[in-house]
Short mmCIF file of C-alpha atoms in Angstrom, two decimals:
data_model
loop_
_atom_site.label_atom_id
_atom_site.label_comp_id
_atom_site.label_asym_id
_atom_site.label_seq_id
_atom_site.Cartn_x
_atom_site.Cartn_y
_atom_site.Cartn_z
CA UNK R 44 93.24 121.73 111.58
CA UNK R 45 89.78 121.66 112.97
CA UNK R 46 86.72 119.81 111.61
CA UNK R 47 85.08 123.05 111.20
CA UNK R 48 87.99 124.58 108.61
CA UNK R 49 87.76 120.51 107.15
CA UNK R 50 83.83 120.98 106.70
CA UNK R 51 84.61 124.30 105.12
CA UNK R 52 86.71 123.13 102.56
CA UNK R 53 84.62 119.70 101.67
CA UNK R 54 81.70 121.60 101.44
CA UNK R 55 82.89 123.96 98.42
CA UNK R 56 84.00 121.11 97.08
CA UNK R 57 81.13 118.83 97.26
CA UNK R 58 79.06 121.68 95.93
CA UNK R 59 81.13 121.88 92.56
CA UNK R 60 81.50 117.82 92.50
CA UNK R 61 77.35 117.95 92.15
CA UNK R 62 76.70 121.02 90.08
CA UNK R 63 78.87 119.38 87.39
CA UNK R 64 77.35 115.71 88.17
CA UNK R 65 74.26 117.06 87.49
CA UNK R 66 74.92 118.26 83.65
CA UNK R 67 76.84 114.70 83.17
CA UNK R 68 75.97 111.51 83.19
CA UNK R 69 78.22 110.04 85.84
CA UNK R 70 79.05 108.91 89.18
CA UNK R 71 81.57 110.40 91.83
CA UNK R 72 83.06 109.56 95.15
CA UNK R 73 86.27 110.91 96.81
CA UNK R 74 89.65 109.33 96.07
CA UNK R 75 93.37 110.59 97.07
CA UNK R 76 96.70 109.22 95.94
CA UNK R 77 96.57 111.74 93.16
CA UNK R 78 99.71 113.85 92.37
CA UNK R 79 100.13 117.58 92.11
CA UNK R 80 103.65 119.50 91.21
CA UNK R 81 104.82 121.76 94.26
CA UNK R 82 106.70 124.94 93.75
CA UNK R 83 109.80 123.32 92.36
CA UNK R 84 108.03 121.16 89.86
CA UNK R 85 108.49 118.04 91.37
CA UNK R 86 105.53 115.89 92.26
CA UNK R 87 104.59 115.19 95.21
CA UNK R 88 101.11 112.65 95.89
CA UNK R 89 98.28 114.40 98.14
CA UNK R 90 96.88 111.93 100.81
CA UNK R 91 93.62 113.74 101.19
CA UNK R 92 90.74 112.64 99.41
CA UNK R 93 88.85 115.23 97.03
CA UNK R 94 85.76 114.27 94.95
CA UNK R 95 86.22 112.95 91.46
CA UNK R 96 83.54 112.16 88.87
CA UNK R 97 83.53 109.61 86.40
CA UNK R 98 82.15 109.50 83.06
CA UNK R 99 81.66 106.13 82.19
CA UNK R 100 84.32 105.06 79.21
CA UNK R 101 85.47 108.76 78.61
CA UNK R 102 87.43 110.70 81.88
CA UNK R 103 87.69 111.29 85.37
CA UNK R 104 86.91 114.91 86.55
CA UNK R 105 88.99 116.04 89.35
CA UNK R 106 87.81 118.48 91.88
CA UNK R 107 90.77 119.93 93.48
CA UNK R 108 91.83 122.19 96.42
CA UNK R 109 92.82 125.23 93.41
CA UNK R 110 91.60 123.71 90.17
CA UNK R 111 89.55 120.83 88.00
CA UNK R 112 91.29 118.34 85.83
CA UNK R 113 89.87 116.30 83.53
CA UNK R 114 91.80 113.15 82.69
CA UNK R 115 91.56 110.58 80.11
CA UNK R 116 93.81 108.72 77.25
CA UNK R 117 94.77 108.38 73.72
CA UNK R 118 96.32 105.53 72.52
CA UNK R 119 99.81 105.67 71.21
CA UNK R 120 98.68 105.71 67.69
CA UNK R 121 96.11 108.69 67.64
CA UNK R 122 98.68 111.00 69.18
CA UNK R 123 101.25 109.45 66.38
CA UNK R 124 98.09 110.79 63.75
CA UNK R 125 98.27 114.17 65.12
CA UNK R 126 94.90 114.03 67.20
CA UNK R 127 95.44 117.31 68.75
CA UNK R 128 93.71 120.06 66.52
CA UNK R 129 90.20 119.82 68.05
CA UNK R 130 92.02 120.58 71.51
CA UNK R 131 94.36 122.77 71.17
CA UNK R 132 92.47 125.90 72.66
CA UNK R 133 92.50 123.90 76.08
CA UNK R 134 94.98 123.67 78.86
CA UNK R 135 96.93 120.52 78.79
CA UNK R 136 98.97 118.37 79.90
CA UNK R 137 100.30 114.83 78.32
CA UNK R 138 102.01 112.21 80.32
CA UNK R 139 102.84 108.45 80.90
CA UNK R 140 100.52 105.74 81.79
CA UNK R 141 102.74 103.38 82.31
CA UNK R 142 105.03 105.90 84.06
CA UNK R 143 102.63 108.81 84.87
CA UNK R 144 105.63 110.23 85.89
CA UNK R 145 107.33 111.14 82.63
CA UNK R 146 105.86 114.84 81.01
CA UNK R 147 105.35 114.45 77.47
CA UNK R 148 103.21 117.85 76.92
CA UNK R 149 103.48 121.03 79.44
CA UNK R 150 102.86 124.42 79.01
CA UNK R 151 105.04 125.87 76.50
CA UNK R 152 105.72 122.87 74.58
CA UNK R 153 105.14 122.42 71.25
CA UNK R 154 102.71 119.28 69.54
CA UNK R 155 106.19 118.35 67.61
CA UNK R 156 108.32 118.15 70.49
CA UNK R 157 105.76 115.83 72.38
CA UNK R 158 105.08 113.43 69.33
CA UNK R 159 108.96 113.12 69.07
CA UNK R 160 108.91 112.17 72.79
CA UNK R 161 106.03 109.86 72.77
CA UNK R 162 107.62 108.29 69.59
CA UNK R 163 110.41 107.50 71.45
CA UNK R 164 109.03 106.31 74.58
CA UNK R 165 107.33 102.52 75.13
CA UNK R 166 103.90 104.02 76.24
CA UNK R 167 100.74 102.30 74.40
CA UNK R 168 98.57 104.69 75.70
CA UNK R 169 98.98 107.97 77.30
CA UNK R 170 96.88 109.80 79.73
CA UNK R 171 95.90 113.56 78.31
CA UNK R 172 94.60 115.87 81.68
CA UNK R 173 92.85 119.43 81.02
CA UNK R 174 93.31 122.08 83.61
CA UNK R 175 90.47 124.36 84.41
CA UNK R 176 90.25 127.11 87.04
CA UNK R 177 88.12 125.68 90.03
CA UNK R 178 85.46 128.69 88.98
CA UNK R 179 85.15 126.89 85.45
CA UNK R 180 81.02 126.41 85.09
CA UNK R 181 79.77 123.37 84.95
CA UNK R 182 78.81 123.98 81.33
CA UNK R 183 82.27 124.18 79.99
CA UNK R 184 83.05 120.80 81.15
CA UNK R 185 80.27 119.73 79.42
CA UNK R 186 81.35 120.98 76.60
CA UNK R 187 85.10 119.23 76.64
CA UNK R 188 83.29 116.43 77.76
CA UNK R 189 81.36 116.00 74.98
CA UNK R 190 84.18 116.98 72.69
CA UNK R 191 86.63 113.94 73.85
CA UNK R 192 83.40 111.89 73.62
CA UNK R 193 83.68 112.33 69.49
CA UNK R 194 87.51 112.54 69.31
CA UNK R 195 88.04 109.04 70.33
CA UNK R 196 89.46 109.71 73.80
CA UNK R 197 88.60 106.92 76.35
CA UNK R 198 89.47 106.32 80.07
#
């Protein structure tokens, strides 16, 4: 790959990294080690760095090659207490901290089915990521942001 199709790529991405900075109170820099599922649904971790924005106390917001996550936590005992209502119209995904590794919440699944898996599991806490499509607007992140502000979700 040449630095020219590199520059290419960082650039969109550094573009959307500061239009949503600049509606949230944050910081950013660019980080890799994170993990994305390839086309058999295994993970696999992505060496390259992309830029990710942190709101202090609440999440991390991804900027990735095809979408934006937004990941923060619950503890053990608000997803026990059902804290899912104020969410459900979102894109979700629910998974290990201790073992990021172990899926309690994909698409399809029901809130049941993932309480009865968390129930069972030894996680204290468990990390809760939105998916948006890269073209989400800075102004809908806001918006979740703000919303896990007042639910209690932390990072």
């Amino acid at each position: 790959m040449e630095r020219r199709q590199l520059n290419d790529i960082y650039k969109k991405l550094d573009k959307k990294a500061h239009e949503i900075g600049e509606r949230i109170h944050c910081t950013f820099g660019y980080y890799n080690g994170h993990y994305s599922k390839n086309g058999l649904g295994d993970y696999e971790i992505d060496y390259y760095p992309i830029p990710v924005i942190s709101v202090k106390g609440i999440c991390d917001i991804e900027i990735g090659l095809d979408q934006i996550t937004v990941t923060t936590k619950l503890t053990r005992e608000q997803v026990l207490s059902n804290q899912f209502e104020h969410i459900k119209s979102y894109k979700f995904e629910v998974y290990g901290v201790d073992n990021y590794l172990d899926d309690f919440y994909l698409a399809g699944d029901t809130i049941g089915d993932m309480i009865e898996k968390i129930k069972e599991s030894k996680e204290q806490n468990v990390f809760v990521t939105f998916c948006f499509p890269f073209e989400a607007s800075p102004d809908e992140l806001s918006e979740l942001v703000s919303l896990i502000s007042k639910d209690g979700f932390f990072y």
